[in-house]
PQR file with spaces between the fields and no chain letter, atoms N, CA, C, O and H, PARSE charges and radii, in Angstrom:
ATOM       1  N    UNK     1       0.844   -1.189    0.000 -0.4000 1.5000
ATOM       2  CA   UNK     1       0.000    0.000    0.000 -0.0000 2.0000
ATOM       3  C    UNK     1       0.881    1.240    0.000  0.5500 1.7000
ATOM       4  O    UNK     1       1.902    1.285    0.685 -0.5500 1.4000
ATOM       5  N    UNK     2       0.482    2.243   -0.768 -0.4000 1.5000
ATOM       6  CA   UNK     2       1.253    3.476   -0.880 -0.0000 2.0000
ATOM       7  C    UNK     2       0.847    4.458    0.206  0.5500 1.7000
ATOM       8  O    UNK     2      -0.320    4.542    0.589 -0.5500 1.4000
ATOM       9  H    UNK     2      -0.348    2.206   -1.324  0.4000 1.0000
ATOM      10  N    UNK     3       1.832    5.198    0.690 -0.4000 1.5000
ATOM      11  CA   UNK     3       1.560    6.241    1.679 -0.0000 2.0000
ATOM      12  C    UNK     3       1.183    7.529    0.935  0.5500 1.7000
ATOM      13  O    UNK     3       1.785    7.872   -0.082 -0.5500 1.4000
ATOM      14  H    UNK     3       2.780    5.130    0.379  0.4000 1.0000
ATOM      15  N    UNK     4       0.197    8.218    1.452 -0.4000 1.5000
ATOM      16  CA   UNK     4      -0.208    9.497    0.866 -0.0000 2.0000
ATOM      17  C    UNK     4       0.851   10.538    1.229  0.5500 1.7000
ATOM      18  O    UNK     4       1.178   10.701    2.405 -0.5500 1.4000
ATOM      19  H    UNK     4      -0.292    7.940    2.279  0.4000 1.0000
ATOM      20  N    UNK     5       1.389   11.244    0.234 -0.4000 1.5000
ATOM      21  CA   UNK     5       2.415   12.261    0.529 -0.0000 2.0000
ATOM      22  C    UNK     5       1.874   13.351    1.459  0.5500 1.7000
ATOM      23  O    UNK     5       0.694   13.697    1.420 -0.5500 1.4000
ATOM      24  H    UNK     5       1.123   11.112   -0.721  0.4000 1.0000
ATOM      25  N    UNK     6       2.761   13.872    2.282 -0.4000 1.5000
ATOM      26  CA   UNK     6       2.380   14.885    3.256 -0.0000 2.0000
ATOM      27  C    UNK     6       1.797   16.124    2.577  0.5500 1.7000
ATOM      28  O    UNK     6       0.870   16.739    3.102 -0.5500 1.4000
ATOM      29  H    UNK     6       3.720   13.591    2.313  0.4000 1.0000
ATOM      30  N    UNK     7       2.338   16.494    1.408 -0.4000 1.5000
ATOM      31  CA   UNK     7       1.828   17.676    0.711 -0.0000 2.0000
ATOM      32  C    UNK     7       0.356   17.494    0.344  0.5500 1.7000
ATOM      33  O    UNK     7      -0.400   18.466    0.344 -0.5500 1.4000
ATOM      34  H    UNK     7       3.092   15.994    0.981  0.4000 1.0000
ATOM      35  N    UNK     8      -0.059   16.276    0.035 -0.4000 1.5000
ATOM      36  CA   UNK     8      -1.463   16.007   -0.277 -0.0000 2.0000
ATOM      37  C    UNK     8      -2.319   16.214    0.962  0.5500 1.7000
ATOM      38  O    UNK     8      -3.427   16.743    0.873 -0.5500 1.4000
ATOM      39  H    UNK     8       0.556   15.487    0.035  0.4000 1.0000
ATOM      40  N    UNK     9      -1.814   15.802    2.110 -0.4000 1.5000
ATOM      41  CA   UNK     9      -2.550   16.024    3.357 -0.0000 2.0000
ATOM      42  C    UNK     9      -2.723   17.523    3.616  0.5500 1.7000
ATOM      43  O    UNK     9      -3.788   17.967    4.044 -0.5500 1.4000
ATOM      44  H    UNK     9      -0.914   15.372    2.182  0.4000 1.0000
ATOM      45  N    UNK    10      -1.666   18.295    3.353 -0.4000 1.5000
ATOM      46  CA   UNK    10      -1.752   19.746    3.548 -0.0000 2.0000
ATOM      47  C    UNK    10      -2.759   20.374    2.586  0.5500 1.7000
ATOM      48  O    UNK    10      -3.573   21.206    2.987 -0.5500 1.4000
ATOM      49  H    UNK    10      -0.801   17.934    3.005  0.4000 1.0000
ATOM      50  N    UNK    11      -2.699   19.973    1.318 -0.4000 1.5000
ATOM      51  CA   UNK    11      -3.632   20.508    0.332 -0.0000 2.0000
ATOM      52  C    UNK    11      -5.069   20.124    0.671  0.5500 1.7000
ATOM      53  O    UNK    11      -5.982   20.939    0.533 -0.5500 1.4000
ATOM      54  H    UNK    11      -2.037   19.297    0.993  0.4000 1.0000
ATOM      55  N    UNK    12      -5.268   18.888    1.114 -0.4000 1.5000
ATOM      56  CA   UNK    12      -6.606   18.438    1.469 -0.0000 2.0000
ATOM      57  C    UNK    12      -7.174   19.299    2.600  0.5500 1.7000
ATOM      58  O    UNK    12      -8.324   19.737    2.551 -0.5500 1.4000
ATOM      59  H    UNK    12      -4.527   18.226    1.226  0.4000 1.0000
ATOM      60  N    UNK    13      -6.351   19.527    3.609 -0.4000 1.5000
ATOM      61  CA   UNK    13      -6.808   20.318    4.758 -0.0000 2.0000
ATOM      62  C    UNK    13      -7.178   21.745    4.345  0.5500 1.7000
ATOM      63  O    UNK    13      -8.067   22.356    4.938 -0.5500 1.4000
ATOM      64  H    UNK    13      -5.417   19.172    3.649  0.4000 1.0000
ATOM      65  N    UNK    14      -6.492   22.273    3.322 -0.4000 1.5000
ATOM      66  CA   UNK    14      -6.754   23.633    2.870 -0.0000 2.0000
ATOM      67  C    UNK    14      -7.895   23.735    1.869  0.5500 1.7000
ATOM      68  O    UNK    14      -8.595   24.748    1.832 -0.5500 1.4000
ATOM      69  H    UNK    14      -5.770   21.776    2.840  0.4000 1.0000
ATOM      70  N    UNK    15      -8.096   22.689    1.046 -0.4000 1.5000
ATOM      71  CA   UNK    15      -9.044   22.784   -0.069 -0.0000 2.0000
ATOM      72  C    UNK    15     -10.384   22.112    0.174  0.5500 1.7000
ATOM      73  O    UNK    15     -11.375   22.471   -0.462 -0.5500 1.4000
ATOM      74  H    UNK    15      -7.527   21.866    1.076  0.4000 1.0000
ATOM      75  N    UNK    16     -10.437   21.149    1.080 -0.4000 1.5000
ATOM      76  CA   UNK    16     -11.682   20.410    1.281 -0.0000 2.0000
ATOM      77  C    UNK    16     -12.357   20.929    2.550  0.5500 1.7000
ATOM      78  O    UNK    16     -11.912   20.634    3.660 -0.5500 1.4000
ATOM      79  H    UNK    16      -9.632   20.857    1.597  0.4000 1.0000
ATOM      80  N    UNK    17     -13.422   21.697    2.385 -0.4000 1.5000
ATOM      81  CA   UNK    17     -14.107   22.252    3.558 -0.0000 2.0000
ATOM      82  C    UNK    17     -14.959   21.183    4.236  0.5500 1.7000
ATOM      83  O    UNK    17     -15.182   20.103    3.689 -0.5500 1.4000
ATOM      84  H    UNK    17     -13.783   21.936    1.484  0.4000 1.0000
ATOM      85  N    UNK    18     -15.414   21.499    5.405 -0.4000 1.5000
ATOM      86  CA   UNK    18     -16.364   20.614    6.068 -0.0000 2.0000
ATOM      87  C    UNK    18     -17.679   20.609    5.302  0.5500 1.7000
ATOM      88  O    UNK    18     -17.859   21.395    4.372 -0.5500 1.4000
ATOM      89  H    UNK    18     -15.233   22.376    5.850  0.4000 1.0000
ATOM      90  N    UNK    19     -18.587   19.741    5.682 -0.4000 1.5000
ATOM      91  CA   UNK    19     -19.877   19.678    4.979 -0.0000 2.0000
ATOM      92  C    UNK    19     -20.583   21.042    4.971  0.5500 1.7000
ATOM      93  O    UNK    19     -20.631   21.739    5.984 -0.5500 1.4000
ATOM      94  H    UNK    19     -18.441   19.102    6.437  0.4000 1.0000
ATOM      95  N    UNK    20     -21.124   21.400    3.814 -0.4000 1.5000
ATOM      96  CA   UNK    20     -21.846   22.657    3.645 -0.0000 2.0000
ATOM      97  C    UNK    20     -23.170   22.366    2.947  0.5500 1.7000
ATOM      98  O    UNK    20     -23.297   22.600    1.745 -0.5500 1.4000
ATOM      99  H    UNK    20     -21.086   20.834    2.991  0.4000 1.0000
ATOM     100  N    UNK    21     -24.162   21.859    3.686 -0.4000 1.5000
ATOM     101  CA   UNK    21     -25.429   21.452    3.079 -0.0000 2.0000
ATOM     102  C    UNK    21     -26.126   22.547    2.275  0.5500 1.7000
ATOM     103  O    UNK    21     -26.901   22.236    1.371 -0.5500 1.4000
ATOM     104  H    UNK    21     -24.059   21.669    4.662  0.4000 1.0000
ATOM     105  N    UNK    22     -25.873   23.801    2.577 -0.4000 1.5000
ATOM     106  CA   UNK    22     -26.521   24.885    1.837 -0.0000 2.0000
ATOM     107  C    UNK    22     -26.076   24.905    0.370  0.5500 1.7000
ATOM     108  O    UNK    22     -26.750   25.516   -0.460 -0.5500 1.4000
ATOM     109  H    UNK    22     -25.243   24.053    3.312  0.4000 1.0000
ATOM     110  N    UNK    23     -24.967   24.257    0.035 -0.4000 1.5000
ATOM     111  CA   UNK    23     -24.479   24.205   -1.354 -0.0000 2.0000
ATOM     112  C    UNK    23     -25.048   23.017   -2.126  0.5500 1.7000
ATOM     113  O    UNK    23     -24.923   22.975   -3.350 -0.5500 1.4000
ATOM     114  H    UNK    23     -24.420   23.761    0.709  0.4000 1.0000
ATOM     115  N    UNK    24     -25.661   22.063   -1.456 -0.4000 1.5000
ATOM     116  CA   UNK    24     -26.106   20.831   -2.090 -0.0000 2.0000
ATOM     117  C    UNK    24     -27.509   20.978   -2.667  0.5500 1.7000
ATOM     118  O    UNK    24     -28.334   21.711   -2.120 -0.5500 1.4000
ATOM     119  H    UNK    24     -25.763   22.097   -0.462  0.4000 1.0000
ATOM     120  N    UNK    25     -27.783   20.281   -3.774 -0.4000 1.5000
ATOM     121  CA   UNK    25     -29.159   20.245   -4.283 -0.0000 2.0000
ATOM     122  C    UNK    25     -30.089   19.588   -3.259  0.5500 1.7000
ATOM     123  O    UNK    25     -29.637   18.803   -2.426 -0.5500 1.4000
ATOM     124  H    UNK    25     -27.114   19.686   -4.219  0.4000 1.0000
ATOM     125  N    UNK    26     -31.341   19.895   -3.317 -0.4000 1.5000
ATOM     126  CA   UNK    26     -32.314   19.376   -2.345 -0.0000 2.0000
ATOM     127  C    UNK    26     -32.281   17.851   -2.228  0.5500 1.7000
ATOM     128  O    UNK    26     -32.388   17.310   -1.128 -0.5500 1.4000
ATOM     129  H    UNK    26     -31.708   20.533   -3.994  0.4000 1.0000
ATOM     130  N    UNK    27     -32.134   17.158   -3.361 -0.4000 1.5000
ATOM     131  CA   UNK    27     -32.173   15.697   -3.312 -0.0000 2.0000
ATOM     132  C    UNK    27     -30.956   15.087   -2.626  0.5500 1.7000
ATOM     133  O    UNK    27     -30.987   13.904   -2.286 -0.5500 1.4000
ATOM     134  H    UNK    27     -32.047   17.597   -4.255  0.4000 1.0000
ATOM     135  N    UNK    28     -29.884   15.849   -2.411 -0.4000 1.5000
ATOM     136  CA   UNK    28     -28.701   15.329   -1.718 -0.0000 2.0000
ATOM     137  C    UNK    28     -28.660   15.714   -0.241  0.5500 1.7000
ATOM     138  O    UNK    28     -27.850   15.173    0.512 -0.5500 1.4000
ATOM     139  H    UNK    28     -29.859   16.810   -2.687  0.4000 1.0000
ATOM     140  N    UNK    29     -29.505   16.625    0.178 -0.4000 1.5000
ATOM     141  CA   UNK    29     -29.478   17.068    1.574 -0.0000 2.0000
ATOM     142  C    UNK    29     -29.845   15.956    2.540  0.5500 1.7000
ATOM     143  O    UNK    29     -29.471   16.010    3.712 -0.5500 1.4000
ATOM     144  H    UNK    29     -30.162   17.066   -0.433  0.4000 1.0000
ATOM     145  N    UNK    30     -30.567   14.951    2.074 -0.4000 1.5000
ATOM     146  CA   UNK    30     -30.934   13.841    2.948 -0.0000 2.0000
ATOM     147  C    UNK    30     -29.822   12.791    3.029  0.5500 1.7000
ATOM     148  O    UNK    30     -29.915   11.860    3.829 -0.5500 1.4000
ATOM     149  H    UNK    30     -30.871   14.907    1.122  0.4000 1.0000
ATOM     150  N    UNK    31     -28.772   12.930    2.212 -0.4000 1.5000
ATOM     151  CA   UNK    31     -27.659   11.988    2.229 -0.0000 2.0000
ATOM     152  C    UNK    31     -26.351   12.783    2.296  0.5500 1.7000
ATOM     153  O    UNK    31     -25.740   13.057    1.263 -0.5500 1.4000
ATOM     154  H    UNK    31     -28.697   13.686    1.562  0.4000 1.0000
ATOM     155  N    UNK    32     -25.918   13.154    3.513 -0.4000 1.5000
ATOM     156  CA   UNK    32     -24.757   14.036    3.653 -0.0000 2.0000
ATOM     157  C    UNK    32     -23.454   13.427    3.138  0.5500 1.7000
ATOM     158  O    UNK    32     -22.568   14.169    2.716 -0.5500 1.4000
ATOM     159  H    UNK    32     -26.414   12.931    4.352  0.4000 1.0000
ATOM     160  N    UNK    33     -23.312   12.123    3.159 -0.4000 1.5000
ATOM     161  CA   UNK    33     -22.070   11.513    2.673 -0.0000 2.0000
ATOM     162  C    UNK    33     -21.935   11.740    1.173  0.5500 1.7000
ATOM     163  O    UNK    33     -20.876   12.157    0.705 -0.5500 1.4000
ATOM     164  H    UNK    33     -24.033   11.521    3.502  0.4000 1.0000
ATOM     165  N    UNK    34     -22.982   11.475    0.423 -0.4000 1.5000
ATOM     166  CA   UNK    34     -22.935   11.685   -1.021 -0.0000 2.0000
ATOM     167  C    UNK    34     -22.891   13.173   -1.343  0.5500 1.7000
ATOM     168  O    UNK    34     -22.158   13.580   -2.243 -0.5500 1.4000
ATOM     169  H    UNK    34     -23.843   11.136    0.804  0.4000 1.0000
ATOM     170  N    UNK    35     -23.651   13.988   -0.637 -0.4000 1.5000
ATOM     171  CA   UNK    35     -23.634   15.427   -0.884 -0.0000 2.0000
ATOM     172  C    UNK    35     -22.248   16.016   -0.691  0.5500 1.7000
ATOM     173  O    UNK    35     -21.762   16.751   -1.550 -0.5500 1.4000
ATOM     174  H    UNK    35     -24.247   13.658    0.095  0.4000 1.0000
ATOM     175  N    UNK    36     -21.611   15.704    0.422 -0.4000 1.5000
ATOM     176  CA   UNK    36     -20.269   16.232    0.704 -0.0000 2.0000
ATOM     177  C    UNK    36     -19.255   15.661   -0.290  0.5500 1.7000
ATOM     178  O    UNK    36     -18.404   16.390   -0.801 -0.5500 1.4000
ATOM     179  H    UNK    36     -22.006   15.107    1.121  0.4000 1.0000
ATOM     180  N    UNK    37     -19.347   14.364   -0.560 -0.4000 1.5000
ATOM     181  CA   UNK    37     -18.410   13.739   -1.497 -0.0000 2.0000
ATOM     182  C    UNK    37     -18.517   14.311   -2.889  0.5500 1.7000
ATOM     183  O    UNK    37     -17.502   14.571   -3.534 -0.5500 1.4000
ATOM     184  H    UNK    37     -20.037   13.772   -0.144  0.4000 1.0000
ATOM     185  N    UNK    38     -19.727   14.508   -3.358 -0.4000 1.5000
ATOM     186  CA   UNK    38     -19.926   15.015   -4.711 -0.0000 2.0000
ATOM     187  C    UNK    38     -19.397   16.441   -4.845  0.5500 1.7000
ATOM     188  O    UNK    38     -18.743   16.763   -5.837 -0.5500 1.4000
ATOM     189  H    UNK    38     -20.552   14.296   -2.834  0.4000 1.0000
ATOM     190  N    UNK    39     -19.666   17.286   -3.875 -0.4000 1.5000
ATOM     191  CA   UNK    39     -19.204   18.659   -3.985 -0.0000 2.0000
ATOM     192  C    UNK    39     -17.716   18.787   -3.706  0.5500 1.7000
ATOM     193  O    UNK    39     -17.084   19.710   -4.219 -0.5500 1.4000
ATOM     194  H    UNK    39     -20.197   17.024   -3.069  0.4000 1.0000
ATOM     195  N    UNK    40     -17.133   17.896   -2.911 -0.4000 1.5000
ATOM     196  CA   UNK    40     -15.677   17.872   -2.761 -0.0000 2.0000
ATOM     197  C    UNK    40     -15.032   17.476   -4.083  0.5500 1.7000
ATOM     198  O    UNK    40     -14.041   18.073   -4.502 -0.5500 1.4000
ATOM     199  H    UNK    40     -17.647   17.146   -2.494  0.4000 1.0000
ATOM     200  N    UNK    41     -15.599   16.467   -4.736 -0.4000 1.5000
ATOM     201  CA   UNK    41     -15.101   16.047   -6.046 -0.0000 2.0000
ATOM     202  C    UNK    41     -15.240   17.189   -7.057  0.5500 1.7000
ATOM     203  O    UNK    41     -14.316   17.460   -7.823 -0.5500 1.4000
ATOM     204  H    UNK    41     -16.405   15.982   -4.396  0.4000 1.0000
ATOM     205  N    UNK    42     -16.377   17.844   -7.055 -0.4000 1.5000
ATOM     206  CA   UNK    42     -16.642   18.961   -7.971 -0.0000 2.0000
ATOM     207  C    UNK    42     -15.615   20.079   -7.776  0.5500 1.7000
ATOM     208  O    UNK    42     -15.066   20.599   -8.748 -0.5500 1.4000
ATOM     209  H    UNK    42     -17.128   17.624   -6.433  0.4000 1.0000
ATOM     210  N    UNK    43     -15.359   20.447   -6.515 -0.4000 1.5000
ATOM     211  CA   UNK    43     -14.376   21.493   -6.248 -0.0000 2.0000
ATOM     212  C    UNK    43     -12.981   21.049   -6.684  0.5500 1.7000
ATOM     213  O    UNK    43     -12.218   21.855   -7.216 -0.5500 1.4000
ATOM     214  H    UNK    43     -15.805   20.025   -5.726  0.4000 1.0000
ATOM     215  N    UNK    44     -12.642   19.782   -6.468 -0.4000 1.5000
ATOM     216  CA   UNK    44     -11.345   19.271   -6.902 -0.0000 2.0000
ATOM     217  C    UNK    44     -11.203   19.277   -8.408  0.5500 1.7000
ATOM     218  O    UNK    44     -10.140   19.603   -8.937 -0.5500 1.4000
ATOM     219  H    UNK    44     -13.262   19.127   -6.037  0.4000 1.0000
ATOM     220  N    UNK    45     -12.264   18.921   -9.096 -0.4000 1.5000
ATOM     221  CA   UNK    45     -12.250   18.934  -10.557 -0.0000 2.0000
ATOM     222  C    UNK    45     -12.068   20.362  -11.078  0.5500 1.7000
ATOM     223  O    UNK    45     -11.306   20.591  -12.017 -0.5500 1.4000
ATOM     224  H    UNK    45     -13.127   18.656   -8.666  0.4000 1.0000
ATOM     225  N    UNK    46     -12.765   21.315  -10.469 -0.4000 1.5000
ATOM     226  CA   UNK    46     -12.596   22.721  -10.867 -0.0000 2.0000
ATOM     227  C    UNK    46     -11.152   23.172  -10.649  0.5500 1.7000
ATOM     228  O    UNK    46     -10.579   23.857  -11.497 -0.5500 1.4000
ATOM     229  H    UNK    46     -13.385   21.130   -9.706  0.4000 1.0000
ATOM     230  N    UNK    47     -10.565   22.790   -9.513 -0.4000 1.5000
ATOM     231  CA   UNK    47      -9.184   23.164   -9.223 -0.0000 2.0000
ATOM     232  C    UNK    47      -8.243   22.555  -10.265  0.5500 1.7000
ATOM     233  O    UNK    47      -7.339   23.232  -10.755 -0.5500 1.4000
ATOM     234  H    UNK    47     -11.031   22.234   -8.824  0.4000 1.0000
ATOM     235  N    UNK    48      -8.453   21.279  -10.603 -0.4000 1.5000
ATOM     236  CA   UNK    48      -7.613   20.640  -11.614 -0.0000 2.0000
ATOM     237  C    UNK    48      -7.707   21.315  -12.967  0.5500 1.7000
ATOM     238  O    UNK    48      -6.699   21.494  -13.649 -0.5500 1.4000
ATOM     239  H    UNK    48      -9.187   20.729  -10.205  0.4000 1.0000
ATOM     240  N    UNK    49      -8.919   21.690  -13.356 -0.4000 1.5000
ATOM     241  CA   UNK    49      -9.098   22.385  -14.631 -0.0000 2.0000
ATOM     242  C    UNK    49      -8.447   23.768  -14.619  0.5500 1.7000
ATOM     243  O    UNK    49      -7.888   24.203  -15.625 -0.5500 1.4000
ATOM     244  H    UNK    49      -9.738   21.545  -12.802  0.4000 1.0000
ATOM     245  N    UNK    50      -8.521   24.450  -13.487 -0.4000 1.5000
ATOM     246  CA   UNK    50      -7.877   25.758  -13.371 -0.0000 2.0000
ATOM     247  C    UNK    50      -6.360   25.620  -13.459  0.5500 1.7000
ATOM     248  O    UNK    50      -5.693   26.440  -14.090 -0.5500 1.4000
ATOM     249  H    UNK    50      -8.975   24.096  -12.670  0.4000 1.0000
ATOM     250  N    UNK    51      -5.820   24.582  -12.826 -0.4000 1.5000
ATOM     251  CA   UNK    51      -4.377   24.342  -12.900 -0.0000 2.0000
ATOM     252  C    UNK    51      -3.958   24.017  -14.323  0.5500 1.7000
ATOM     253  O    UNK    51      -2.948   24.528  -14.806 -0.5500 1.4000
ATOM     254  H    UNK    51      -6.362   23.916  -12.313  0.4000 1.0000
ATOM     255  N    UNK    52      -4.734   23.162  -15.003 -0.4000 1.5000
ATOM     256  CA   UNK    52      -4.417   22.796  -16.389 -0.0000 2.0000
ATOM     257  C    UNK    52      -4.456   24.029  -17.285  0.5500 1.7000
ATOM     258  O    UNK    52      -3.571   24.209  -18.122 -0.5500 1.4000
ATOM     259  H    UNK    52      -5.554   22.747  -14.611  0.4000 1.0000
ATOM     260  N    UNK    53      -5.457   24.872  -17.125 -0.4000 1.5000
ATOM     261  CA   UNK    53      -5.568   26.081  -17.941 -0.0000 2.0000
ATOM     262  C    UNK    53      -4.402   27.014  -17.661  0.5500 1.7000
ATOM     263  O    UNK    53      -3.864   27.637  -18.578 -0.5500 1.4000
ATOM     264  H    UNK    53      -6.176   24.726  -16.446  0.4000 1.0000
ATOM     265  N    UNK    54      -4.012   27.112  -16.400 -0.4000 1.5000
ATOM     266  CA   UNK    54      -2.906   27.970  -16.027 -0.0000 2.0000
ATOM     267  C    UNK    54      -1.598   27.471  -16.649  0.5500 1.7000
ATOM     268  O    UNK    54      -0.794   28.270  -17.129 -0.5500 1.4000
ATOM     269  H    UNK    54      -4.449   26.606  -15.656  0.4000 1.0000
ATOM     270  N    UNK    55      -1.388   26.172  -16.642 -0.4000 1.5000
ATOM     271  CA   UNK    55      -0.169   25.604  -17.254 -0.0000 2.0000
ATOM     272  C    UNK    55      -0.183   25.800  -18.757  0.5500 1.7000
ATOM     273  O    UNK    55       0.868   26.018  -19.360 -0.5500 1.4000
ATOM     274  H    UNK    55      -2.040   25.522  -16.253  0.4000 1.0000
ATOM     275  N    UNK    56      -1.338   25.729  -19.364 -0.4000 1.5000
ATOM     276  CA   UNK    56      -1.453   25.893  -20.806 -0.0000 2.0000
ATOM     277  C    UNK    56      -1.091   27.321  -21.228  0.5500 1.7000
ATOM     278  O    UNK    56      -0.570   27.533  -22.322 -0.5500 1.4000
ATOM     279  H    UNK    56      -2.192   25.553  -18.874  0.4000 1.0000
ATOM     280  N    UNK    57      -1.362   28.277  -20.377 -0.4000 1.5000
ATOM     281  CA   UNK    57      -1.059   29.676  -20.684 -0.0000 2.0000
ATOM     282  C    UNK    57       0.444   29.918  -20.785  0.5500 1.7000
ATOM     283  O    UNK    57       0.869   30.865  -21.447 -0.5500 1.4000
ATOM     284  H    UNK    57      -1.786   28.105  -19.487  0.4000 1.0000
ATOM     285  N    UNK    58       1.255   29.082  -20.140 -0.4000 1.5000
ATOM     286  CA   UNK    58       2.708   29.259  -20.139 -0.0000 2.0000
ATOM     287  C    UNK    58       3.334   28.800  -21.451  0.5500 1.7000
ATOM     288  O    UNK    58       4.479   29.146  -21.744 -0.5500 1.4000
ATOM     289  H    UNK    58       0.910   28.313  -19.602  0.4000 1.0000
ATOM     290  N    UNK    59       2.606   28.034  -22.234 -0.4000 1.5000
ATOM     291  CA   UNK    59       3.178   27.509  -23.490 -0.0000 2.0000
ATOM     292  C    UNK    59       3.217   28.555  -24.565  0.5500 1.7000
ATOM     293  O    UNK    59       3.666   28.281  -25.677 -0.5500 1.4000
ATOM     294  H    UNK    59       1.676   27.753  -21.997  0.4000 1.0000
């Protein structure tokens, strides 16, 4: 099993907020695990796309 690098732990602590039900669609408010997971994934995907776009600008 691979160990998660410390930098990933630091980034996670900074980028992944606690549950914020006010951001979730109504149908996910009854399932906080899926609601939080989906919006954490969504925020991570947005961050990845922003990083990719930023790197592309340097070319």
